[in-house]
Structures are given as C-alpha cells and as structure tokens.
Amino acid sequence: MSYPSVAAGRLAMLYWSAMLETINPATGEVLATFPLHGRREVDAAVATGREAAVWWAGLGWAGRRIRLLAWKSHLTRYLDRLAQLVHEETGKPLDDAKLEIILAILHIDWAARHARRELRPRRVRSGLAAIHQAATVEYQPLGVIGVIGPWNYPVFTPVGSIAYALAAGNAVVFKPSELTPATGDALVRSFGEALGIFGEYQPVLQLVTGAGSTGEALARSGVAKIAFTGSAATARKVMAAAADTLTPVVAECGGKDAMLVGADADLDAAADAAAWGAMSNAGQTCIGIERVYVADSVYHTFLERLNKRVSGLRPGFDPEASYGPMTSPAQGEIVAKHVADALARGGRTWGSAPEGAEVVVAAPYLRPLVLTEVPEHSTAVTEETFGPTVTVTPVVNLAEAVSFANAGRYGLGSAVFAKDRSAAMAAARSLRTGMTSVNSVVGFATVPALPFGGVGESGFGRIHGADGLREFTRAKAITRQRMRPLVNLTSFGRTERDMRRLVTFVTLLHGRLYRPRGSRRGR
C-alpha cells in the first residue's frame, strides 16, 4: 500500500525545502508552513528560556497558579477552534479531538492547583544520631525543560509534560511532531494570549519546529531535562544525543497493551471497551488495546459481541466516521505488514471481515480487523502495531492471561475485566505495566493525580500527578544544626572517648538480635 501524494509531499517537505509543511492526512491539503529550526535557533530558544525561567520561578506558587488557570480557561473558551485544527492536522474525528483537549484542560487545572502542596518544603526526621540537626527536603525547579511531543495526541500528551513542568517553576521549549506543528504552534500561542492579561510576560513556553534533526538539537542544547514521547527506537537516539551533556530524559515509548477478560466478566462492557480501546483514533494510541486474552469458557461469546461492535465501525473524515485516516503514511505500511505476518503464521480474521482481508479500505484509511489464532511469536503480538487491529486469544484463566501479557518487551498500560474484585486486583497488580484499568480502558489517563508512564520498552520516568510534578524538579536536602552535638564526629578534634561513646550507643540501639514476634527463645 502507498500514499503517493501525501508521502511525496512530506518527503519534499523534509529534503527539498527550507520550510516544514503540515498536511491534512485525509485530503493531502497543505494546512500551513513552519520553519525547519536548526541548532542555532534551538540554542537561542534555550538561552531565552533560561532568562524567562528566572522570572517565572520568581512569581511563586500563587503567581504561576493564576497564570496556568488563565491558560486553562483560554483553552476551554476556544476549545472548538483548537479541536478543528487537531481534526484537520491528524484526521481524527472532531469529537475525539475535543475529548483530547478536555483531558489536557483537566491536567492543567490539577497541576496548577496542586503544585504548591506536592512540592512545598517538608520536614523529615533526623534520627537519634543526628538529633542535633533539623532536616528538610525542598523541590526546586530545574530550569528549562525540552518537550518533544508526538503526532497521535498532539495536545493531551505534550501538555502532560508542559503543564507539570511549568507548575513546578520551569520554562519549556516545545518541539511538536513534524506531522502536527500547527497544533503545537496553537498551544504555545494560546499560552501567550492567556498570559497577556497580566501585563509583563516573558517567553516561558517557546516553540521550535522541524524533524528529527531539530529534536536532536534540543537534546544536545543543554536543557535541564528532556520529556520525550515516541517510539523506543527514537528514544534511544534522543538519549544518545542527551548523553553528551548528561541531560536526563523521561521517556514514554509506546506499548503493546493487553486486556484480560475473566470468565465472570461483563462481556458486553468488555467487548465495548476492547472495540474502543483498539480502534479509536485508528488504533494510533500508545495506551490502546492491541491484545486481548479471554477465558476459554467465554471466548466465543466475547468474540461474537466484539465483532458486533467492530463490524459497525467505519473510517472516514466526515462527521459520522468512527475514526479517521492514518496520520502517518509509514504507519499504515507497518499495520499491513503485521496483519500479513499474522495471517501467514496461521492467524485468521474474525467475523464480518473476509478471510485474509486486506487491511486497506482506501488509502489512507484502514479497515478494523479482529485477528484470532495468531501465534504469540507473530509481530502482530510482539511489536507495536499502532493501527485498528486487535488479536484475541483464549486462555485458561487470568493467571495464564497475565503470563502471556507479561511475556512482551513493552509495559505501558493494561486492562482487566472481571467481576471478582479480589481476582481482578490481583491480576492488575501482577501485570508488568506502569498502569492498569479494572473494568474500563485507559481510565488511569483520566485521573490527573495518577502517574503516567511505563516499564521496559515502554520507557521510564513519570508524568502527571505528584510524581509528574517532581519529575521536573531536583530534590534539595538541607540540614541546619540547631544545637551542639553530644559527640562531634565531623572534626579533627574528635577523641577516642567520643568514638567509644558512639560505638556503645550504636550497639545498644542496633546490636540486639532481631527475633520475629511470636518466636520462642532458643528456637
């Protein structure tokens, strides 16, 4: 399969012009052009950001809170305008674009309102050996954060880093995906417009646009931290570039999320969640459902109910379409290869799709496909497909489902459907993922207080919640001697008597043999 007009246009964009074109993936229409920023422009933005960060940190908790809330209000008032842009630039349905922006608004609100409580200085116990010291921990802003955003959720995902970095007192240089620079530009401009009512303003949130070389320049620019969302392969490149300046990275690298369906699950709810989790946004969701493991006893019933929902889905760009086109032409090729590999290894298409169905409806649209009898070593099971397909596999019970789900390299999100609460929670805890929803899909993404991130090939570090706020700070430990120590250990004037007293004290406090409660003496 191929997308000649769009693909050729984007190749020209990257190699034959000095400008970046953003293109409607459904129509091939050029929406806008942006500069291809290089190392010089990126370094200049970071230098400007360092000055702005001092001003922004100096506003204090209250000053930053009111400005972030103003940004939230601005986005809410102009939600329809931004959603239309997201719809045109990504191809996703307008309502899905609105939902994405609403989630971003909720996260800005949470970060603004909770930053002070989660990051304020806190006292810690000094311990008996350091009883003469008062001990505190402070969370100080890092300075300038570089955010490299994705194209599939160009508002919600980067805001999960931008809002929390700003709330923690940092400035941000934002590089959106080369496929969605107009949405990134709109986000940055909306922040400036919102803060315009306060009079004085410095460029706390700046935009740089371009392709991979721009992201590399940002990683090498000496920012205090990089927040990256994208593939594991690209994450490795970003980390290699950041290593030159020992710049830390928080990386969210996608997933191969599994849903587990127990024998006692509400099958209607599970089928509805699987269909939406797998097919919404044309499957271009890092926390979307790509694998379903279902208890044997309800396997066929679940498949029938899932097919009933999937068979009614239709891709398109019109208001009635269930989901839109593939935003990235290259991703469609990957989906087609994964489906072909699954079928070649004995897999089958289920339900309304004809046996051996072509994944392409009409480029750039892909048909929704439910795949069964797919071996676990197929790329449709082991690699991130990122398209409107899902594999469904029978298992003996939830324990076996967990073992299958944990066998892969990815560990971002997951879901468990079961009426037995204890069994569902046990399965959720056993899944080697950063997040799990019980009896829903992606529920964790709708709760701003929860940390978001993965393990393994899905990355490391966390955004959202208190953990997300602290991700963009440095923990500063401070002790203050409040009285003279009983024994001055940090002095060349320390005596032999001082050491004897210290050893005696430690022996009395820590030298007693530990015996578990209830054990008999001498046993």
Short mmCIF file of C-alpha atoms in Angstrom, two decimals:
data_model
loop_
_atom_site.label_atom_id
_atom_site.label_comp_id
_atom_site.label_asym_id
_atom_site.label_seq_id
_atom_site.Cartn_x
_atom_site.Cartn_y
_atom_site.Cartn_z
CA MET A 1 0.00 0.00 0.00
CA SER A 2 1.16 3.56 -0.54
CA TYR A 3 0.12 7.17 -0.21
CA PRO A 4 1.81 8.78 -3.21
CA SER A 5 0.62 12.36 -2.92
CA VAL A 6 0.95 12.76 0.85
CA ALA A 7 4.15 10.74 1.15
CA ALA A 8 5.81 12.61 -1.70
CA GLY A 9 4.75 15.93 -0.22
CA ARG A 10 6.26 15.11 3.14
CA LEU A 11 9.48 13.88 1.61
CA ALA A 12 9.72 17.15 -0.26
CA MET A 13 8.95 18.94 2.98
CA LEU A 14 11.94 17.36 4.68
CA TYR A 15 14.52 17.27 1.93
CA TRP A 16 13.74 19.82 -0.75
CA SER A 17 12.61 22.90 1.07
CA ALA A 18 13.64 25.09 3.95
CA MET A 19 10.11 25.02 5.35
CA LEU A 20 8.04 22.41 7.15
CA GLU A 21 4.63 21.75 5.63
CA THR A 22 1.80 20.37 7.72
CA ILE A 23 -0.64 18.34 5.66
CA ASN A 24 -4.19 17.10 6.21
CA PRO A 25 -3.68 13.30 6.03
CA ALA A 26 -7.24 12.77 4.76
CA THR A 27 -7.10 15.20 1.84
CA GLY A 28 -3.42 15.89 1.19
CA GLU A 29 -4.12 19.63 1.61
CA VAL A 30 -1.24 21.75 2.87
CA LEU A 31 -2.53 23.49 6.00
CA ALA A 32 0.43 25.69 6.90
CA THR A 33 4.21 26.00 6.72
CA PHE A 34 6.72 26.34 9.52
CA PRO A 35 10.47 26.87 9.65
CA LEU A 36 12.91 23.99 9.97
CA HIS A 37 14.79 25.08 13.08
CA GLY A 38 18.41 24.03 13.45
CA ARG A 39 20.95 24.04 16.26
CA ARG A 40 21.38 27.83 16.24
CA GLU A 41 17.66 28.56 16.63
CA VAL A 42 17.21 25.86 19.25
CA ASP A 43 20.15 27.07 21.32
CA ALA A 44 18.81 30.63 21.13
CA ALA A 45 15.41 29.48 22.38
CA VAL A 46 17.01 27.62 25.28
CA ALA A 47 19.10 30.66 26.21
CA THR A 48 15.99 32.84 26.17
CA GLY A 49 14.20 30.21 28.22
CA ARG A 50 16.86 30.32 30.93
CA GLU A 51 16.23 34.02 31.46
CA ALA A 52 12.45 33.53 31.39
CA ALA A 53 12.70 30.68 33.88
CA VAL A 54 14.16 33.01 36.50
CA TRP A 55 11.21 35.37 36.09
CA TRP A 56 8.69 32.52 36.10
CA ALA A 57 10.16 30.88 39.22
CA GLY A 58 10.16 34.29 40.90
CA LEU A 59 6.38 34.57 40.51
CA GLY A 60 5.97 31.99 43.26
CA TRP A 61 3.27 29.37 43.62
CA ALA A 62 0.37 31.81 43.57
CA GLY A 63 1.65 33.73 40.55
CA ARG A 64 2.17 30.61 38.48
CA ARG A 65 -1.12 29.08 39.58
CA ILE A 66 -3.25 32.02 38.46
CA ARG A 67 -1.49 32.17 35.09
CA LEU A 68 -1.87 28.44 34.44
CA LEU A 69 -5.54 28.65 35.35
CA ALA A 70 -5.88 31.52 32.90
CA TRP A 71 -4.36 29.29 30.21
CA LYS A 72 -6.81 26.54 31.09
CA SER A 73 -9.72 28.97 30.80
CA HIS A 74 -8.44 30.25 27.45
CA LEU A 75 -8.22 26.72 26.04
CA THR A 76 -11.72 25.98 27.29
CA ARG A 77 -13.21 29.09 25.69
CA TYR A 78 -11.54 28.36 22.36
CA LEU A 79 -11.89 24.59 22.53
CA ASP A 80 -13.84 24.32 19.25
CA ARG A 81 -11.19 26.26 17.33
CA LEU A 82 -8.33 24.12 18.56
CA ALA A 83 -10.31 20.91 18.07
CA GLN A 84 -10.96 21.81 14.44
CA LEU A 85 -7.23 22.27 13.91
CA VAL A 86 -6.42 18.92 15.55
CA HIS A 87 -9.10 17.29 13.39
CA GLU A 88 -7.59 18.72 10.21
CA GLU A 89 -3.97 18.05 11.12
CA THR A 90 -4.35 14.49 12.43
CA GLY A 91 -7.56 13.36 10.70
CA LYS A 92 -9.14 12.16 13.95
CA PRO A 93 -12.89 12.79 14.44
CA LEU A 94 -13.79 16.21 15.78
CA ASP A 95 -15.35 14.83 18.96
CA ASP A 96 -12.22 12.79 19.68
CA ALA A 97 -10.16 15.95 19.27
CA LYS A 98 -12.43 17.73 21.77
CA LEU A 99 -12.09 14.86 24.24
CA GLU A 100 -8.31 15.06 23.98
CA ILE A 101 -8.31 18.80 24.68
CA ILE A 102 -10.70 18.40 27.62
CA LEU A 103 -8.34 15.87 29.22
CA ALA A 104 -5.47 18.32 28.73
CA ILE A 105 -7.53 21.07 30.40
CA LEU A 106 -8.16 18.81 33.41
CA HIS A 107 -4.43 18.16 33.75
CA ILE A 108 -3.50 21.84 33.55
CA ASP A 109 -6.06 22.55 36.26
CA TRP A 110 -4.73 19.78 38.53
CA ALA A 111 -1.10 20.78 38.10
CA ALA A 112 -1.85 24.44 38.80
CA ARG A 113 -3.89 23.69 41.92
CA HIS A 114 -1.67 21.01 43.47
CA ALA A 115 1.89 22.09 42.70
CA ARG A 116 2.35 24.02 45.93
CA ARG A 117 1.06 21.23 48.16
CA GLU A 118 3.06 18.49 46.45
CA LEU A 119 6.32 20.44 46.08
CA ARG A 120 6.47 22.62 49.18
CA PRO A 121 9.43 22.08 51.56
CA ARG A 122 8.87 19.30 54.08
CA ARG A 123 10.50 18.40 57.35
CA VAL A 124 11.96 14.91 57.77
CA ARG A 125 13.06 13.11 60.92
CA SER A 126 16.76 13.43 61.60
CA GLY A 127 17.17 10.24 63.63
CA LEU A 128 18.83 9.84 67.01
CA ALA A 129 22.39 10.02 65.64
CA ALA A 130 21.64 13.40 64.05
CA ILE A 131 19.14 14.69 66.59
CA HIS A 132 21.01 17.99 66.71
CA GLN A 133 20.17 18.60 63.02
CA ALA A 134 16.92 19.96 61.60
CA ALA A 135 16.35 18.28 58.21
CA THR A 136 14.23 19.44 55.28
CA VAL A 137 13.68 18.50 51.64
CA GLU A 138 12.87 21.11 49.01
CA TYR A 139 11.83 20.54 45.39
CA GLN A 140 13.46 23.17 43.23
CA PRO A 141 12.76 23.82 39.53
CA LEU A 142 15.32 22.52 37.07
CA GLY A 143 15.35 25.50 34.70
CA VAL A 144 14.47 24.82 31.06
CA ILE A 145 12.69 21.61 30.04
CA GLY A 146 12.75 20.36 26.46
CA VAL A 147 9.49 18.65 25.46
CA ILE A 148 9.38 16.52 22.30
CA GLY A 149 5.77 15.67 21.50
CA PRO A 150 4.03 13.01 19.37
CA TRP A 151 1.57 13.33 16.49
CA ASN A 152 -1.18 10.96 17.65
CA TYR A 153 -2.31 13.08 20.63
CA PRO A 154 -0.68 16.44 19.89
CA VAL A 155 -2.44 18.29 22.73
CA PHE A 156 -3.03 15.86 25.58
CA THR A 157 0.36 14.14 25.55
CA PRO A 158 2.71 17.17 25.47
CA VAL A 159 0.52 19.09 27.92
CA GLY A 160 1.12 16.19 30.34
CA SER A 161 4.73 17.36 30.45
CA ILE A 162 4.37 21.08 29.70
CA ALA A 163 1.76 21.87 32.36
CA TYR A 164 3.56 19.97 35.11
CA ALA A 165 6.96 21.43 34.18
CA LEU A 166 5.51 24.95 34.23
CA ALA A 167 3.66 24.37 37.50
CA ALA A 168 6.93 23.23 39.07
CA GLY A 169 8.55 26.55 38.12
CA ASN A 170 10.38 25.70 34.88
CA ALA A 171 10.40 27.24 31.42
CA VAL A 172 9.70 24.96 28.43
CA VAL A 173 10.97 24.71 24.86
CA PHE A 174 8.45 22.59 22.96
CA LYS A 175 9.19 20.69 19.76
CA PRO A 176 5.96 19.13 18.38
CA SER A 177 5.98 16.30 15.87
CA GLU A 178 6.80 17.32 12.31
CA LEU A 179 3.32 15.99 11.42
CA THR A 180 1.49 18.32 13.84
CA PRO A 181 3.42 21.62 14.09
CA ALA A 182 0.27 23.73 13.68
CA THR A 183 -1.29 22.24 16.80
CA GLY A 184 1.95 22.83 18.71
CA ASP A 185 2.04 26.41 17.48
CA ALA A 186 -1.56 26.94 18.57
CA LEU A 187 -0.80 25.62 22.06
CA VAL A 188 2.15 27.95 22.53
CA ARG A 189 0.29 30.97 21.15
CA SER A 190 -2.69 30.24 23.41
CA PHE A 191 -0.40 30.34 26.44
CA GLY A 192 0.96 33.74 25.43
CA GLU A 193 -2.53 35.09 24.73
CA ALA A 194 -3.79 33.86 28.10
CA LEU A 195 -0.93 35.50 29.98
CA GLY A 196 -1.32 38.74 28.06
CA ILE A 197 -3.90 39.96 30.56
CA PHE A 198 -1.25 40.10 33.28
CA GLY A 199 0.89 42.71 31.53
CA GLU A 200 4.50 41.71 31.96
CA TYR A 201 5.34 38.48 30.15
CA GLN A 202 8.48 36.61 29.25
CA PRO A 203 8.68 33.64 26.82
CA VAL A 204 8.28 30.85 29.35
CA LEU A 205 6.82 28.49 26.73
CA GLN A 206 8.52 28.56 23.33
CA LEU A 207 8.09 26.61 20.10
CA VAL A 208 10.73 25.10 17.83
CA THR A 209 9.64 23.21 14.72
CA GLY A 210 11.30 20.69 12.48
CA ALA A 211 12.01 16.99 12.02
CA GLY A 212 14.39 14.63 13.79
CA SER A 213 17.38 16.95 13.50
CA THR A 214 15.50 19.62 15.46
CA GLY A 215 14.73 17.14 18.21
CA GLU A 216 18.38 16.11 18.28
CA ALA A 217 19.44 19.75 18.57
CA LEU A 218 17.08 20.18 21.53
CA ALA A 219 18.50 17.06 23.19
CA ARG A 220 22.05 18.44 22.74
CA SER A 221 21.20 22.00 23.79
CA GLY A 222 21.93 21.59 27.48
CA VAL A 223 18.34 21.85 28.70
CA ALA A 224 17.88 20.62 32.23
CA LYS A 225 15.72 17.67 31.16
CA ILE A 226 14.06 16.17 28.08
CA ALA A 227 10.49 14.85 28.17
CA PHE A 228 10.09 12.63 25.12
CA THR A 229 7.13 10.74 23.68
CA GLY A 230 7.58 8.47 20.68
CA SER A 231 8.99 5.12 19.60
CA ALA A 232 11.62 3.23 21.56
CA ALA A 233 13.97 3.47 18.58
CA THR A 234 13.70 7.27 18.52
CA ALA A 235 14.01 7.41 22.30
CA ARG A 236 17.39 5.71 22.03
CA LYS A 237 18.54 8.37 19.59
CA VAL A 238 17.31 11.15 21.88
CA MET A 239 19.06 9.58 24.86
CA ALA A 240 22.31 9.19 22.90
CA ALA A 241 22.20 12.88 21.96
CA ALA A 242 21.31 13.92 25.52
CA ALA A 243 24.17 11.85 26.92
CA ASP A 244 26.73 14.35 25.59
CA THR A 245 25.61 16.86 28.20
CA LEU A 246 24.41 14.29 30.79
CA THR A 247 20.87 15.57 30.25
CA PRO A 248 18.32 13.31 31.96
CA VAL A 249 15.37 12.04 29.95
CA VAL A 250 11.84 10.97 30.84
CA ALA A 251 10.68 8.71 28.01
CA GLU A 252 7.22 7.39 27.11
CA CYS A 253 7.84 4.97 24.26
CA GLY A 254 4.53 3.37 23.38
CA GLY A 255 3.17 -0.02 24.23
CA LYS A 256 1.53 -3.27 23.29
CA ASP A 257 -1.25 -3.07 25.82
CA ALA A 258 -3.20 -6.17 26.78
CA MET A 259 -6.75 -6.60 28.05
CA LEU A 260 -7.55 -9.57 30.27
CA VAL A 261 -11.12 -10.91 30.30
CA GLY A 262 -12.08 -13.30 33.08
CA ALA A 263 -14.79 -15.95 32.92
CA ASP A 264 -17.06 -13.85 35.16
CA ALA A 265 -16.55 -10.57 33.27
CA ASP A 266 -19.35 -8.38 31.96
CA LEU A 267 -18.82 -9.40 28.33
CA ASP A 268 -20.86 -6.56 26.85
CA ALA A 269 -18.78 -3.99 28.73
CA ALA A 270 -15.54 -5.81 27.92
CA ALA A 271 -16.36 -6.07 24.20
CA ASP A 272 -17.36 -2.41 24.04
CA ALA A 273 -14.13 -1.38 25.81
CA ALA A 274 -11.99 -3.61 23.59
CA ALA A 275 -13.52 -2.18 20.43
CA TRP A 276 -12.96 1.40 21.53
CA GLY A 277 -9.55 0.73 23.05
CA ALA A 278 -8.31 -0.97 19.89
CA MET A 279 -9.96 1.07 17.14
CA SER A 280 -10.39 4.65 18.36
CA ASN A 281 -8.05 7.13 16.67
CA ALA A 282 -7.48 4.39 14.06
CA GLY A 283 -5.61 2.44 16.72
CA GLN A 284 -2.96 5.15 16.89
CA THR A 285 -2.94 5.22 20.70
CA CYS A 286 0.07 4.30 22.82
CA ILE A 287 -2.24 3.04 25.58
CA GLY A 288 -4.70 1.46 23.13
CA ILE A 289 -5.62 -2.22 23.38
CA GLU A 290 -3.66 -4.38 20.93
CA ARG A 291 -4.03 -7.81 22.57
CA VAL A 292 -6.99 -9.43 24.35
CA TYR A 293 -6.68 -12.63 26.40
CA VAL A 294 -10.06 -14.20 27.17
CA ALA A 295 -11.03 -17.10 29.43
CA ASP A 296 -11.83 -20.23 27.38
CA SER A 297 -15.35 -20.56 28.68
CA VAL A 298 -16.45 -17.16 27.33
CA TYR A 299 -14.06 -16.87 24.38
CA HIS A 300 -16.53 -17.37 21.54
CA THR A 301 -19.26 -15.33 23.21
CA PHE A 302 -16.82 -12.46 23.68
CA LEU A 303 -15.71 -12.69 20.05
CA GLU A 304 -19.28 -12.51 18.81
CA ARG A 305 -20.00 -9.42 20.89
CA LEU A 306 -16.74 -7.77 19.90
CA ASN A 307 -17.40 -8.43 16.22
CA LYS A 308 -20.88 -6.95 16.53
CA ARG A 309 -19.35 -3.69 17.68
CA VAL A 310 -16.39 -3.68 15.30
CA SER A 311 -18.50 -4.52 12.24
CA GLY A 312 -20.37 -1.24 12.65
CA LEU A 313 -17.23 0.90 12.56
CA ARG A 314 -16.37 2.96 9.50
CA PRO A 315 -13.24 5.02 8.88
CA GLY A 316 -13.55 8.42 7.22
CA PHE A 317 -13.15 12.17 7.54
CA ASP A 318 -16.86 13.02 7.69
CA PRO A 319 -18.71 13.75 10.97
CA GLU A 320 -20.29 10.27 11.09
CA ALA A 321 -16.99 8.38 10.74
CA SER A 322 -15.93 6.18 13.66
CA TYR A 323 -12.28 7.05 13.25
CA GLY A 324 -10.04 8.87 10.80
CA PRO A 325 -7.13 8.11 8.47
CA MET A 326 -3.64 7.01 9.38
CA THR A 327 -1.93 10.27 10.33
CA SER A 328 1.49 8.91 9.37
CA PRO A 329 1.72 7.23 5.95
CA ALA A 330 4.53 4.99 7.15
CA GLN A 331 2.40 3.61 9.98
CA GLY A 332 -0.12 2.18 7.53
CA GLU A 333 2.64 0.13 5.96
CA ILE A 334 3.58 -1.28 9.38
CA VAL A 335 -0.02 -2.28 10.14
CA ALA A 336 -0.33 -4.06 6.79
CA LYS A 337 2.91 -5.99 7.42
CA HIS A 338 1.80 -7.08 10.90
CA VAL A 339 -1.56 -8.32 9.59
CA ALA A 340 0.15 -10.18 6.72
CA ASP A 341 2.57 -11.82 9.15
CA ALA A 342 -0.27 -12.91 11.44
CA LEU A 343 -2.20 -14.50 8.55
CA ALA A 344 0.93 -16.15 7.16
CA ARG A 345 1.54 -17.81 10.53
CA GLY A 346 -1.95 -19.31 10.71
CA GLY A 347 -3.96 -16.39 12.10
CA ARG A 348 -7.47 -15.67 10.86
CA THR A 349 -9.68 -12.63 10.53
CA TRP A 350 -12.85 -12.95 12.55
CA GLY A 351 -16.43 -12.08 11.84
CA SER A 352 -17.53 -9.65 9.15
CA ALA A 353 -14.06 -9.22 7.61
CA PRO A 354 -13.48 -11.68 4.75
CA GLU A 355 -10.83 -14.34 5.31
CA GLY A 356 -7.43 -12.87 4.50
CA ALA A 357 -8.96 -9.38 4.30
CA GLU A 358 -6.83 -6.56 3.03
CA VAL A 359 -6.22 -4.05 5.78
CA VAL A 360 -6.57 -1.09 3.40
CA VAL A 361 -10.08 0.19 2.71
CA ALA A 362 -8.94 3.08 0.56
CA ALA A 363 -5.69 4.82 1.42
CA PRO A 364 -5.15 6.41 3.89
CA TYR A 365 -8.00 4.52 5.63
CA LEU A 366 -7.63 1.09 7.22
CA ARG A 367 -10.44 -1.33 7.97
CA PRO A 368 -10.92 -2.54 11.57
CA LEU A 369 -9.72 -6.12 11.96
CA VAL A 370 -10.12 -8.69 14.73
CA LEU A 371 -7.46 -11.39 14.43
CA THR A 372 -7.69 -14.83 16.05
CA GLU A 373 -5.44 -17.89 16.28
CA VAL A 374 -2.40 -15.63 15.99
CA PRO A 375 0.78 -17.23 17.39
CA GLU A 376 2.40 -15.38 20.25
CA HIS A 377 5.64 -15.01 18.26
CA SER A 378 3.92 -13.13 15.43
CA THR A 379 4.84 -9.46 15.05
CA ALA A 380 1.12 -8.69 15.45
CA VAL A 381 1.58 -9.82 19.06
CA THR A 382 5.17 -8.84 19.84
CA GLU A 383 5.51 -5.44 18.14
CA GLU A 384 3.52 -2.22 18.48
CA THR A 385 1.09 -2.25 15.55
CA PHE A 386 -0.47 1.18 16.14
CA GLY A 387 -3.44 0.56 13.86
CA PRO A 388 -7.12 -0.50 14.02
CA THR A 389 -6.39 -4.18 14.67
CA VAL A 390 -6.53 -6.41 17.73
CA THR A 391 -5.59 -10.02 18.44
CA VAL A 392 -7.90 -12.15 20.61
CA THR A 393 -6.51 -15.29 22.27
CA PRO A 394 -8.16 -17.89 24.57
CA VAL A 395 -6.55 -18.64 27.94
CA VAL A 396 -7.32 -20.99 30.80
CA ASN A 397 -7.70 -18.26 33.42
CA LEU A 398 -6.49 -14.83 34.47
CA ALA A 399 -3.19 -16.25 35.72
CA GLU A 400 -2.35 -17.56 32.26
CA ALA A 401 -3.54 -14.28 30.75
CA VAL A 402 -1.09 -12.41 32.99
CA SER A 403 1.77 -14.66 31.91
CA PHE A 404 1.01 -14.02 28.22
CA ALA A 405 0.60 -10.29 28.77
CA ASN A 406 3.90 -10.05 30.66
CA ALA A 407 5.86 -12.01 28.06
CA GLY A 408 6.39 -8.98 25.81
CA ARG A 409 9.01 -6.24 25.94
CA TYR A 410 6.51 -3.43 26.46
CA GLY A 411 4.80 -2.42 29.69
CA LEU A 412 2.75 0.77 29.40
CA GLY A 413 -0.96 0.31 30.10
CA SER A 414 -3.31 -2.64 30.53
CA ALA A 415 -6.88 -3.54 31.46
CA VAL A 416 -8.60 -6.29 33.43
CA PHE A 417 -12.27 -7.22 33.21
CA ALA A 418 -13.65 -9.44 36.00
CA LYS A 419 -16.49 -9.18 38.50
CA ASP A 420 -14.48 -10.81 41.28
CA ARG A 421 -12.82 -7.74 42.75
CA SER A 422 -10.01 -9.56 44.54
CA ALA A 423 -9.14 -11.60 41.44
CA ALA A 424 -9.21 -8.52 39.24
CA MET A 425 -6.99 -6.53 41.60
CA ALA A 426 -4.56 -9.46 41.95
CA ALA A 427 -4.27 -9.65 38.17
CA ALA A 428 -3.85 -5.86 37.93
CA ARG A 429 -1.00 -5.92 40.46
CA SER A 430 0.68 -8.82 38.64
CA LEU A 431 0.77 -7.10 35.26
CA ARG A 432 4.23 -5.69 34.46
CA THR A 433 2.92 -2.33 33.34
CA GLY A 434 3.01 1.21 34.61
CA MET A 435 -0.79 1.49 34.65
CA THR A 436 -3.85 -0.78 34.74
CA SER A 437 -7.57 -0.07 34.48
CA VAL A 438 -10.03 -2.51 36.04
CA ASN A 439 -13.37 -2.90 34.22
CA SER A 440 -12.56 0.02 31.90
CA VAL A 441 -9.91 1.06 29.39
CA VAL A 442 -7.45 3.95 29.81
CA GLY A 443 -9.23 5.03 32.99
CA PHE A 444 -5.88 5.89 34.53
CA ALA A 445 -5.30 8.59 31.90
CA THR A 446 -8.42 10.46 33.00
CA VAL A 447 -7.24 10.83 36.62
CA PRO A 448 -4.75 13.73 36.80
CA ALA A 449 -3.47 12.67 40.22
CA LEU A 450 -2.18 9.34 38.91
CA PRO A 451 1.35 8.96 37.49
CA PHE A 452 1.60 8.04 33.80
CA GLY A 453 4.46 6.03 32.34
CA GLY A 454 5.75 2.57 31.58
CA VAL A 455 8.44 -0.03 32.11
CA GLY A 456 10.69 -1.98 29.75
CA GLU A 457 10.48 -0.85 26.12
CA SER A 458 7.67 1.50 27.13
CA GLY A 459 10.16 3.82 28.77
CA PHE A 460 10.86 5.24 32.22
CA GLY A 461 10.03 8.21 34.39
CA ARG A 462 6.55 9.55 35.07
CA ILE A 463 4.35 12.46 34.07
CA HIS A 464 1.03 13.51 35.67
CA GLY A 465 0.23 13.64 39.34
CA ALA A 466 2.63 14.34 42.17
CA ASP A 467 5.25 12.09 40.56
CA GLY A 468 4.95 14.12 37.36
CA LEU A 469 5.49 17.38 39.23
CA ARG A 470 8.56 16.00 41.00
CA GLU A 471 9.90 14.67 37.69
CA PHE A 472 10.60 18.29 36.74
CA THR A 473 12.34 19.29 39.98
CA ARG A 474 15.53 18.48 41.83
CA ALA A 475 15.25 17.26 45.39
CA LYS A 476 17.34 19.54 47.59
CA ALA A 477 18.36 18.21 51.01
CA ILE A 478 19.15 20.78 53.71
CA THR A 479 20.26 20.26 57.32
CA ARG A 480 20.52 23.03 59.89
CA GLN A 481 22.38 22.41 63.14
CA ARG A 482 20.02 23.55 65.85
CA MET A 483 22.18 22.64 68.90
CA ARG A 484 25.62 21.40 69.75
CA PRO A 485 26.08 17.67 69.10
CA LEU A 486 26.67 15.35 72.01
CA VAL A 487 29.61 13.91 70.09
CA ASN A 488 31.34 15.98 67.42
CA LEU A 489 32.16 13.38 64.79
CA THR A 490 32.96 15.75 61.93
CA SER A 491 36.03 17.33 63.50
CA PHE A 492 39.73 16.58 63.76
CA GLY A 493 39.24 17.26 67.44
CA ARG A 494 37.27 14.02 67.80
CA THR A 495 38.63 11.96 70.72
CA GLU A 496 38.94 8.24 71.45
CA ARG A 497 36.32 8.70 74.14
CA ASP A 498 33.95 10.17 71.55
CA MET A 499 34.29 7.04 69.39
CA ARG A 500 33.74 4.71 72.40
CA ARG A 501 30.55 6.56 73.28
CA LEU A 502 29.37 6.35 69.64
CA VAL A 503 30.08 2.59 69.37
CA THR A 504 28.32 1.94 72.67
CA PHE A 505 25.30 3.95 71.56
CA VAL A 506 25.04 2.18 68.19
CA THR A 507 25.48 -1.25 69.81
CA LEU A 508 22.69 -0.60 72.30
CA LEU A 509 20.41 0.74 69.57
CA HIS A 510 21.12 -1.68 66.74
CA GLY A 511 23.08 -4.63 68.06
CA ARG A 512 20.27 -6.63 69.66
CA LEU A 513 19.44 -9.88 67.78
CA TYR A 514 16.16 -9.48 65.95
CA ARG A 515 13.51 -12.08 66.77
CA PRO A 516 10.18 -12.20 64.91
CA ARG A 517 7.13 -11.72 67.09
CA GLY A 518 5.78 -14.99 68.42
CA SER A 519 9.05 -16.88 68.08
CA ARG A 520 10.24 -18.83 71.12
CA ARG A 521 13.55 -18.02 72.75
CA GLY A 522 16.22 -20.53 71.81
CA ARG A 523 14.32 -21.93 68.82
#
